[in-house]
mmCIF file of C-alpha atoms in Angstrom:
data_model
loop_
_atom_site.group_PDB
_atom_site.id
_atom_site.type_symbol
_atom_site.label_atom_id
_atom_site.label_comp_id
_atom_site.label_asym_id
_atom_site.label_seq_id
_atom_site.Cartn_x
_atom_site.Cartn_y
_atom_site.Cartn_z
ATOM 1 C CA MET A 7 0.033 -0.056 0.033
ATOM 2 C CA GLY A 8 1.107 3.603 -0.446
ATOM 3 C CA VAL A 9 3.806 4.722 -2.757
ATOM 4 C CA LYS A 10 4.548 1.169 -3.878
ATOM 5 C CA GLY A 11 1.050 0.833 -5.474
ATOM 6 C CA PHE A 12 1.570 4.182 -7.359
ATOM 7 C CA VAL A 13 5.035 3.063 -8.673
ATOM 8 C CA GLU A 14 3.914 -0.463 -9.692
ATOM 9 C CA GLY A 15 0.727 0.837 -11.388
ATOM 10 C CA GLY A 16 2.617 3.690 -13.141
ATOM 11 C CA ILE A 17 5.293 1.536 -14.701
ATOM 12 C CA ALA A 18 2.827 -1.164 -15.803
ATOM 13 C CA SER A 19 0.572 1.515 -17.382
ATOM 14 C CA ILE A 20 3.405 3.199 -19.294
ATOM 15 C CA VAL A 21 4.514 -0.181 -20.597
ATOM 16 C CA ALA A 22 0.989 -1.131 -21.681
ATOM 17 C CA GLY A 23 0.227 2.391 -23.150
ATOM 18 C CA CYS A 24 3.338 2.563 -25.257
ATOM 19 C CA SER A 25 2.985 -1.067 -26.614
ATOM 20 C CA THR A 26 -0.561 -0.549 -27.728
ATOM 21 C CA HIS A 27 -0.321 3.032 -28.827
ATOM 22 C CA PRO A 28 -0.769 2.280 -32.655
ATOM 23 C CA LEU A 29 -4.103 0.490 -31.893
ATOM 24 C CA ASP A 30 -5.219 3.543 -29.876
ATOM 25 C CA LEU A 31 -4.328 5.877 -32.749
ATOM 26 C CA ILE A 32 -6.295 3.786 -35.154
ATOM 27 C CA LYS A 33 -9.330 3.826 -32.723
ATOM 28 C CA VAL A 34 -9.237 7.685 -32.522
ATOM 29 C CA ARG A 35 -9.125 8.030 -36.357
ATOM 30 C CA MET A 36 -12.194 5.587 -36.658
ATOM 31 C CA GLN A 37 -14.133 7.601 -34.045
ATOM 32 C CA LEU A 38 -13.638 10.698 -36.072
ATOM 33 C CA GLN A 39 -14.954 9.063 -39.298
ATOM 34 C CA GLY A 40 -18.154 10.610 -40.592
ATOM 35 C CA GLU A 41 -17.743 13.652 -38.289
ATOM 36 C CA LYS A 42 -19.460 16.621 -39.906
ATOM 37 C CA GLY A 43 -17.631 20.004 -39.994
ATOM 38 C CA LEU A 44 -19.705 23.100 -39.572
ATOM 39 C CA PRO A 45 -18.208 25.871 -41.784
ATOM 40 C CA ALA A 46 -20.272 29.006 -42.297
ATOM 41 C CA PRO A 47 -21.567 28.912 -45.886
ATOM 42 C CA ALA A 48 -20.695 32.499 -46.607
ATOM 43 C CA GLN A 49 -17.121 31.855 -45.939
ATOM 44 C CA GLN A 50 -16.754 28.946 -48.303
ATOM 45 C CA PRO A 51 -14.885 29.523 -51.523
ATOM 46 C CA ILE A 52 -17.144 29.505 -54.641
ATOM 47 C CA HIS A 53 -15.444 26.354 -56.058
ATOM 48 C CA SER A 54 -16.174 24.402 -52.954
ATOM 49 C CA LEU A 55 -19.981 25.070 -53.026
ATOM 50 C CA ARG A 56 -22.421 22.321 -53.884
ATOM 51 C CA PRO A 57 -23.132 21.962 -57.544
ATOM 52 C CA ALA A 58 -26.486 23.815 -57.361
ATOM 53 C CA PHE A 59 -24.920 26.896 -55.869
ATOM 54 C CA ALA A 60 -22.077 26.654 -58.259
ATOM 55 C CA TYR A 61 -24.544 26.606 -61.185
ATOM 56 C CA HIS A 62 -26.353 29.725 -60.141
ATOM 57 C CA SER A 63 -23.205 31.531 -59.436
ATOM 58 C CA HIS A 64 -22.320 31.401 -63.150
ATOM 59 C CA HIS A 65 -18.834 30.313 -62.202
ATOM 60 C CA GLY A 66 -19.340 26.579 -62.159
ATOM 61 C CA SER A 67 -17.748 24.406 -64.752
ATOM 62 C CA ALA A 68 -19.605 21.910 -67.014
ATOM 63 C CA ALA A 69 -18.575 19.140 -64.746
ATOM 64 C CA ALA A 70 -20.067 21.022 -61.728
ATOM 65 C CA ILE A 71 -23.331 21.778 -63.576
ATOM 66 C CA MET A 72 -23.769 18.081 -64.629
ATOM 67 C CA ALA A 73 -22.951 16.739 -61.184
ATOM 68 C CA PRO A 74 -25.786 14.961 -59.378
ATOM 69 C CA PRO A 75 -27.519 16.696 -56.378
ATOM 70 C CA PRO A 76 -25.785 16.348 -53.069
ATOM 71 C CA HIS A 77 -28.551 14.027 -51.610
ATOM 72 C CA VAL A 78 -27.884 11.404 -54.362
ATOM 73 C CA VAL A 79 -24.091 11.362 -53.841
ATOM 74 C CA ALA A 80 -23.121 8.240 -51.893
ATOM 75 C CA ALA A 81 -21.194 8.801 -48.699
ATOM 76 C CA PRO A 82 -17.688 7.439 -48.689
ATOM 77 C CA PRO A 83 -17.584 3.883 -47.142
ATOM 78 C CA ARG A 84 -16.407 3.765 -43.485
ATOM 79 C CA ALA A 85 -13.037 2.118 -43.385
ATOM 80 C CA GLY A 86 -12.238 -0.750 -40.951
ATOM 81 C CA PRO A 87 -9.365 -0.880 -38.515
ATOM 82 C CA ILE A 88 -7.005 -2.719 -41.005
ATOM 83 C CA SER A 89 -7.681 -0.385 -43.788
ATOM 84 C CA VAL A 90 -7.270 2.683 -41.501
ATOM 85 C CA GLY A 91 -3.967 1.297 -40.323
ATOM 86 C CA VAL A 92 -2.770 0.561 -43.807
ATOM 87 C CA LYS A 93 -3.783 4.027 -44.984
ATOM 88 C CA ILE A 94 -1.922 5.699 -42.186
ATOM 89 C CA PHE A 95 1.206 3.575 -42.882
ATOM 90 C CA ARG A 96 1.040 4.425 -46.665
ATOM 91 C CA THR A 97 0.181 8.048 -46.582
ATOM 92 C CA GLU A 98 1.994 9.151 -43.366
ATOM 93 C CA GLY A 99 4.671 6.618 -42.816
ATOM 94 C CA VAL A 100 5.379 4.023 -40.086
ATOM 95 C CA LYS A 101 6.410 6.858 -37.594
ATOM 96 C CA ALA A 102 2.799 8.183 -37.761
ATOM 97 C CA LEU A 103 1.500 5.024 -35.975
ATOM 98 C CA PHE A 104 3.297 6.487 -32.938
ATOM 99 C CA SER A 105 2.025 10.010 -33.353
ATOM 100 C CA GLY A 106 1.382 11.335 -29.872
ATOM 101 C CA VAL A 107 3.306 8.688 -27.980
ATOM 102 C CA SER A 108 4.982 11.324 -25.783
ATOM 103 C CA ALA A 109 1.521 12.429 -24.712
ATOM 104 C CA THR A 110 0.623 8.820 -23.975
ATOM 105 C CA VAL A 111 3.671 8.562 -21.714
ATOM 106 C CA LEU A 112 2.703 11.740 -19.912
ATOM 107 C CA ARG A 113 -0.927 10.649 -19.713
ATOM 108 C CA GLN A 114 -0.033 7.221 -18.290
ATOM 109 C CA THR A 115 2.310 8.914 -15.884
ATOM 110 C CA LEU A 116 -0.300 11.268 -14.505
ATOM 111 C CA TYR A 117 -3.774 9.533 -15.072
ATOM 112 C CA SER A 118 -2.918 5.811 -14.706
ATOM 113 C CA THR A 119 -0.338 6.263 -11.937
ATOM 114 C CA THR A 120 -2.840 8.096 -9.866
ATOM 115 C CA ARG A 121 -5.862 5.717 -10.522
ATOM 116 C CA MET A 122 -3.923 2.543 -10.027
ATOM 117 C CA GLY A 123 -2.205 3.702 -6.766
ATOM 118 C CA LEU A 124 -5.424 5.213 -5.315
ATOM 119 C CA TYR A 125 -7.424 2.151 -6.172
ATOM 120 C CA ASP A 126 -4.861 -0.026 -4.395
ATOM 121 C CA ILE A 127 -5.104 2.168 -1.268
ATOM 122 C CA LEU A 128 -8.865 2.239 -1.255
ATOM 123 C CA LYS A 129 -9.037 -1.542 -1.855
ATOM 124 C CA THR A 130 -6.734 -2.218 1.067
ATOM 125 C CA LYS A 131 -8.413 0.166 3.375
ATOM 126 C CA TRP A 132 -11.976 -1.232 2.606
ATOM 127 C CA SER A 133 -11.137 -4.900 2.612
ATOM 128 C CA ASP A 134 -12.126 -7.146 5.397
ATOM 129 C CA PRO A 135 -9.223 -7.284 7.845
ATOM 130 C CA GLU A 136 -9.577 -10.961 8.404
ATOM 131 C CA SER A 137 -10.363 -12.465 4.994
ATOM 132 C CA GLY A 138 -8.895 -9.656 2.821
ATOM 133 C CA ASN A 139 -11.976 -9.807 0.628
ATOM 134 C CA LEU A 140 -13.750 -6.819 -0.767
ATOM 135 C CA PRO A 141 -17.357 -6.949 -2.080
ATOM 136 C CA LEU A 142 -17.822 -6.155 -5.774
ATOM 137 C CA GLY A 143 -19.852 -2.976 -5.002
ATOM 138 C CA GLN A 144 -16.941 -1.563 -2.996
ATOM 139 C CA LYS A 145 -14.468 -2.488 -5.718
ATOM 140 C CA LEU A 146 -16.583 -0.618 -8.247
ATOM 141 C CA LEU A 147 -16.867 2.343 -5.921
ATOM 142 C CA ALA A 148 -13.082 2.307 -5.294
ATOM 143 C CA GLY A 149 -12.678 2.290 -9.133
ATOM 144 C CA LEU A 150 -15.023 5.213 -9.678
ATOM 145 C CA VAL A 151 -13.273 7.324 -7.161
ATOM 146 C CA ALA A 152 -9.763 6.413 -8.335
ATOM 147 C CA GLY A 153 -10.697 6.897 -12.091
ATOM 148 C CA GLY A 154 -12.277 10.312 -11.437
ATOM 149 C CA VAL A 155 -9.348 11.727 -9.567
ATOM 150 C CA GLY A 156 -6.782 10.307 -12.111
ATOM 151 C CA ALA A 157 -8.659 11.714 -15.058
ATOM 152 C CA ALA A 158 -8.739 15.156 -13.567
ATOM 153 C CA VAL A 159 -5.074 15.159 -13.044
ATOM 154 C CA GLY A 160 -4.182 13.728 -16.518
ATOM 155 C CA ASN A 161 -6.689 15.693 -18.731
ATOM 156 C CA PRO A 162 -4.245 18.059 -20.403
ATOM 157 C CA ALA A 163 -2.142 15.137 -21.577
ATOM 158 C CA ASP A 164 -5.264 13.396 -22.736
ATOM 159 C CA VAL A 165 -6.312 16.428 -24.909
ATOM 160 C CA ALA A 166 -2.799 16.671 -26.316
ATOM 161 C CA MET A 167 -2.766 12.907 -27.219
ATOM 162 C CA VAL A 168 -6.132 12.982 -28.939
ATOM 163 C CA ARG A 169 -5.002 15.974 -31.001
ATOM 164 C CA MET A 170 -1.657 14.562 -31.978
ATOM 165 C CA GLN A 171 -3.204 11.259 -32.999
ATOM 166 C CA ALA A 172 -5.941 12.965 -35.083
ATOM 167 C CA ASP A 173 -3.640 15.570 -36.816
ATOM 168 C CA GLY A 174 -2.578 13.304 -39.733
ATOM 169 C CA ARG A 175 -6.176 12.992 -40.961
ATOM 170 C CA LEU A 176 -6.356 16.754 -41.725
ATOM 171 C CA PRO A 177 -5.190 18.576 -44.780
ATOM 172 C CA GLU A 178 -1.673 19.848 -44.366
ATOM 173 C CA ALA A 179 -2.752 23.506 -44.141
ATOM 174 C CA GLN A 180 -5.024 22.624 -41.198
ATOM 175 C CA ARG A 181 -2.708 20.441 -39.206
ATOM 176 C CA ARG A 182 -1.500 21.650 -35.779
ATOM 177 C CA ASN A 183 1.852 19.956 -36.117
ATOM 178 C CA TYR A 184 2.659 19.720 -32.449
ATOM 179 C CA LYS A 185 6.344 18.729 -31.935
ATOM 180 C CA ASN A 186 5.603 16.815 -28.692
ATOM 181 C CA VAL A 187 3.366 16.873 -25.711
ATOM 182 C CA VAL A 188 5.196 19.884 -24.027
ATOM 183 C CA ASP A 189 4.764 21.810 -27.291
ATOM 184 C CA ALA A 190 1.116 20.805 -27.602
ATOM 185 C CA ILE A 191 0.170 21.902 -24.032
ATOM 186 C CA SER A 192 2.136 25.115 -24.172
ATOM 187 C CA ARG A 193 0.571 26.133 -27.586
ATOM 188 C CA MET A 194 -2.887 25.211 -26.365
ATOM 189 C CA ALA A 195 -2.502 27.266 -23.320
ATOM 190 C CA LYS A 196 -1.221 30.289 -25.311
ATOM 191 C CA GLN A 197 -3.506 30.139 -28.259
ATOM 192 C CA GLU A 198 -6.787 28.848 -26.650
ATOM 193 C CA GLY A 199 -6.285 29.666 -22.982
ATOM 194 C CA VAL A 200 -5.319 27.508 -19.967
ATOM 195 C CA THR A 201 -8.914 26.205 -19.736
ATOM 196 C CA SER A 202 -8.544 24.491 -23.020
ATOM 197 C CA LEU A 203 -6.358 21.977 -21.338
ATOM 198 C CA TRP A 204 -9.381 20.734 -19.474
ATOM 199 C CA ARG A 205 -11.696 20.719 -22.539
ATOM 200 C CA GLY A 206 -13.917 17.691 -22.324
ATOM 201 C CA SER A 207 -12.715 17.006 -18.752
ATOM 202 C CA GLY A 208 -16.201 16.120 -17.668
ATOM 203 C CA LEU A 209 -16.256 13.345 -20.351
ATOM 204 C CA THR A 210 -12.648 12.283 -19.444
ATOM 205 C CA VAL A 211 -13.667 11.866 -15.779
ATOM 206 C CA ASN A 212 -16.818 10.101 -16.646
ATOM 207 C CA ARG A 213 -15.016 7.662 -18.999
ATOM 208 C CA ALA A 214 -12.168 7.161 -16.557
ATOM 209 C CA MET A 215 -14.531 6.393 -13.816
ATOM 210 C CA ILE A 216 -16.333 3.820 -15.971
ATOM 211 C CA VAL A 217 -13.166 2.336 -17.286
ATOM 212 C CA THR A 218 -11.396 2.140 -13.957
ATOM 213 C CA ALA A 219 -14.460 0.705 -12.138
ATOM 214 C CA SER A 220 -15.195 -1.911 -14.851
ATOM 215 C CA GLN A 221 -11.529 -2.773 -15.624
ATOM 216 C CA LEU A 222 -10.014 -3.069 -12.162
ATOM 217 C CA ALA A 223 -13.113 -4.303 -10.333
ATOM 218 C CA SER A 224 -13.813 -6.924 -12.994
ATOM 219 C CA TYR A 225 -10.206 -8.116 -13.061
ATOM 220 C CA ASP A 226 -10.030 -8.709 -9.363
ATOM 221 C CA GLN A 227 -13.568 -10.268 -9.341
ATOM 222 C CA ILE A 228 -12.757 -12.605 -12.248
ATOM 223 C CA LYS A 229 -9.334 -13.592 -10.808
ATOM 224 C CA GLU A 230 -10.781 -14.332 -7.427
ATOM 225 C CA ALA A 231 -13.537 -16.495 -9.022
ATOM 226 C CA ILE A 232 -10.869 -18.452 -11.037
ATOM 227 C CA LEU A 233 -8.825 -19.123 -7.944
ATOM 228 C CA GLU A 234 -11.746 -19.944 -5.684
ATOM 229 C CA ARG A 235 -13.080 -22.439 -8.176
ATOM 230 C CA HIS A 236 -9.652 -23.952 -8.739
ATOM 231 C CA VAL A 237 -10.043 -23.464 -12.525
ATOM 232 C CA MET A 238 -6.366 -22.439 -12.827
ATOM 233 C CA ALA A 239 -3.476 -21.750 -10.393
ATOM 234 C CA ASP A 240 -2.396 -18.215 -9.586
ATOM 235 C CA GLY A 241 -0.150 -17.666 -12.583
ATOM 236 C CA LEU A 242 0.174 -16.215 -16.048
ATOM 237 C CA GLY A 243 -2.847 -18.131 -17.454
ATOM 238 C CA THR A 244 -5.152 -16.701 -14.779
ATOM 239 C CA HIS A 245 -3.755 -13.149 -15.151
ATOM 240 C CA VAL A 246 -4.215 -13.221 -18.963
ATOM 241 C CA THR A 247 -7.760 -14.753 -18.747
ATOM 242 C CA ALA A 248 -8.917 -12.167 -16.097
ATOM 243 C CA SER A 249 -7.363 -9.224 -17.755
ATOM 244 C CA PHE A 250 -8.719 -9.901 -21.178
ATOM 245 C CA ALA A 251 -12.176 -10.337 -19.828
ATOM 246 C CA ALA A 252 -11.803 -7.158 -17.924
ATOM 247 C CA GLY A 253 -10.724 -5.397 -21.073
ATOM 248 C CA PHE A 254 -13.779 -6.535 -22.914
ATOM 249 C CA VAL A 255 -16.089 -5.303 -20.052
ATOM 250 C CA ALA A 256 -14.311 -1.956 -19.988
ATOM 251 C CA SER A 257 -14.507 -1.574 -23.772
ATOM 252 C CA VAL A 258 -18.260 -2.214 -23.885
ATOM 253 C CA ALA A 259 -18.972 0.145 -21.042
ATOM 254 C CA SER A 260 -16.840 3.093 -22.083
ATOM 255 C CA ASN A 261 -16.956 3.255 -25.938
ATOM 256 C CA PRO A 262 -19.901 5.625 -26.213
ATOM 257 C CA VAL A 263 -18.323 8.130 -23.797
ATOM 258 C CA ASP A 264 -15.001 7.704 -25.553
ATOM 259 C CA VAL A 265 -16.308 8.590 -28.942
ATOM 260 C CA ILE A 266 -17.853 11.848 -27.669
ATOM 261 C CA LYS A 267 -14.731 12.630 -25.656
ATOM 262 C CA THR A 268 -12.545 12.161 -28.689
ATOM 263 C CA ARG A 269 -14.714 14.528 -30.817
ATOM 264 C CA VAL A 270 -15.035 17.261 -28.162
ATOM 265 C CA MET A 271 -11.384 17.273 -27.489
ATOM 266 C CA ASN A 272 -10.416 17.300 -31.106
ATOM 267 C CA MET A 273 -12.756 20.055 -32.319
ATOM 268 C CA LYS A 274 -11.124 23.190 -33.658
ATOM 269 C CA VAL A 275 -12.354 26.400 -32.010
ATOM 270 C CA GLU A 276 -11.549 29.544 -33.929
ATOM 271 C CA PRO A 277 -11.937 33.156 -32.664
ATOM 272 C CA GLY A 278 -15.261 34.654 -34.079
ATOM 273 C CA ARG A 279 -16.701 31.338 -35.196
ATOM 274 C CA GLU A 280 -19.220 29.099 -33.447
ATOM 275 C CA ALA A 281 -17.728 25.887 -31.873
ATOM 276 C CA PRO A 282 -18.811 22.645 -33.650
ATOM 277 C CA TYR A 283 -20.168 21.366 -30.325
ATOM 278 C CA ASN A 284 -21.437 23.299 -27.236
ATOM 279 C CA GLY A 285 -20.674 20.412 -24.983
ATOM 280 C CA ALA A 286 -20.877 16.688 -24.480
ATOM 281 C CA LEU A 287 -24.610 16.408 -24.850
ATOM 282 C CA ASP A 288 -24.710 18.596 -27.954
ATOM 283 C CA CYS A 289 -21.989 16.433 -29.482
ATOM 284 C CA ALA A 290 -23.830 13.242 -28.594
ATOM 285 C CA VAL A 291 -27.149 14.598 -30.153
ATOM 286 C CA LYS A 292 -25.540 15.756 -33.255
ATOM 287 C CA THR A 293 -23.578 12.505 -33.641
ATOM 288 C CA VAL A 294 -26.613 10.350 -33.246
ATOM 289 C CA ARG A 295 -28.782 12.524 -35.566
ATOM 290 C CA ALA A 296 -26.234 12.716 -38.339
ATOM 291 C CA GLU A 297 -24.867 9.177 -38.124
ATOM 292 C CA GLY A 298 -27.185 7.047 -36.090
ATOM 293 C CA PRO A 299 -27.006 5.527 -32.528
ATOM 294 C CA MET A 300 -24.408 3.020 -33.490
ATOM 295 C CA ALA A 301 -21.986 5.897 -34.221
ATOM 296 C CA LEU A 302 -21.427 5.809 -30.476
ATOM 297 C CA TYR A 303 -19.704 2.505 -30.965
ATOM 298 C CA LYS A 304 -17.453 3.653 -33.735
ATOM 299 C CA GLY A 305 -13.960 2.264 -33.299
ATOM 300 C CA PHE A 306 -15.290 -0.604 -31.118
ATOM 301 C CA ILE A 307 -13.203 -3.191 -32.799
ATOM 302 C CA PRO A 308 -9.849 -1.273 -32.453
ATOM 303 C CA THR A 309 -11.054 -0.322 -28.925
ATOM 304 C CA ILE A 310 -11.292 -4.000 -27.783
ATOM 305 C CA SER A 311 -8.320 -4.783 -29.996
ATOM 306 C CA ARG A 312 -6.440 -2.184 -27.998
ATOM 307 C CA GLN A 313 -8.196 -2.500 -24.681
ATOM 308 C CA GLY A 314 -7.714 -6.257 -24.549
ATOM 309 C CA PRO A 315 -3.891 -6.282 -25.103
ATOM 310 C CA PHE A 316 -3.576 -3.114 -23.036
ATOM 311 C CA THR A 317 -5.368 -4.730 -20.080
ATOM 312 C CA VAL A 318 -3.418 -7.944 -20.431
ATOM 313 C CA VAL A 319 -0.042 -6.157 -20.746
ATOM 314 C CA LEU A 320 -1.054 -3.887 -17.818
ATOM 315 C CA PHE A 321 -2.070 -6.556 -15.294
ATOM 316 C CA VAL A 322 0.618 -9.154 -16.367
ATOM 317 C CA THR A 323 3.244 -6.455 -15.926
ATOM 318 C CA LEU A 324 1.661 -5.377 -12.653
ATOM 319 C CA GLU A 325 1.680 -8.855 -11.256
ATOM 320 C CA GLN A 326 5.353 -9.323 -12.150
ATOM 321 C CA LEU A 327 6.173 -6.017 -10.562
ATOM 322 C CA ARG A 328 4.336 -7.032 -7.295
ATOM 323 C CA LYS A 329 6.572 -10.128 -7.170
ATOM 324 C CA VAL A 330 9.722 -8.076 -7.708
ATOM 325 C CA PHE A 331 8.746 -5.427 -5.131
ATOM 326 C CA LYS A 332 7.043 -7.717 -2.594
ATOM 327 C CA ASP A 333 9.767 -7.336 0.016
ATOM 328 C CA PHE A 334 9.760 -3.493 -0.251
#
């Protein structure tokens, strides 16, 4: 208990975060697919207007005049995780798969170190002194508290990470081109104000509470059930099984909040222009109206593809660190 829990949780989280970063990047890109920009019509250049407007402006070309009305034009198909990953590799290079990795390291250092250490403290304090057991309800409560505090601490790094991961999907002229997480945070503070570092913090806190409660509590609960029923011994097989199941539970529970969080954090707010979203609820409503309810589960395959390995690496590493530091 104490500092030891923070150190073990922090190291395990950084290892897990860095090793699964490309999957997280693909997830973010997929969550932004189909997002509608909201430019003011008067500010659009004449050549970018819809064919009907181009025709009446007398500046449209023959191709523009003969183009079908906008409502008949089929929307581009939504790419899957493999095609998104291949596209990133081909158009941006292999280094792009690790865009924002410095922000991931800072985020895991702040957010995950805090949540893992605090959960460990609460779990130890609330456990039955004799049996050492803790009911599932109290495990979930410990996860909610630990996740909320950790998210509030790590939000600036989270915003920077989302923006750095999403930057490559924009035209070159619109890219932010942050050099690293320090550059990202300092530029956000100067250009958009210090409060921009906590943009979407309510969503981050909500997501973190859901993820931490479902991930940590379900891992402990499933691990205990396996050991109590003597399905497997307390070793690698048990840790992998319990952690992958915990990753699945966390993915299902958190994906809708994660989609909204990604979009709110990534939105570009320019002086004198209305923000694309007024908040989390506005973003959720606009997303569902424009893309349907299942849009809230965009990126679920890469989410579980990332959350599963992340949770496995996290808890397997954590269990090994506990063995190493057991005498400290």
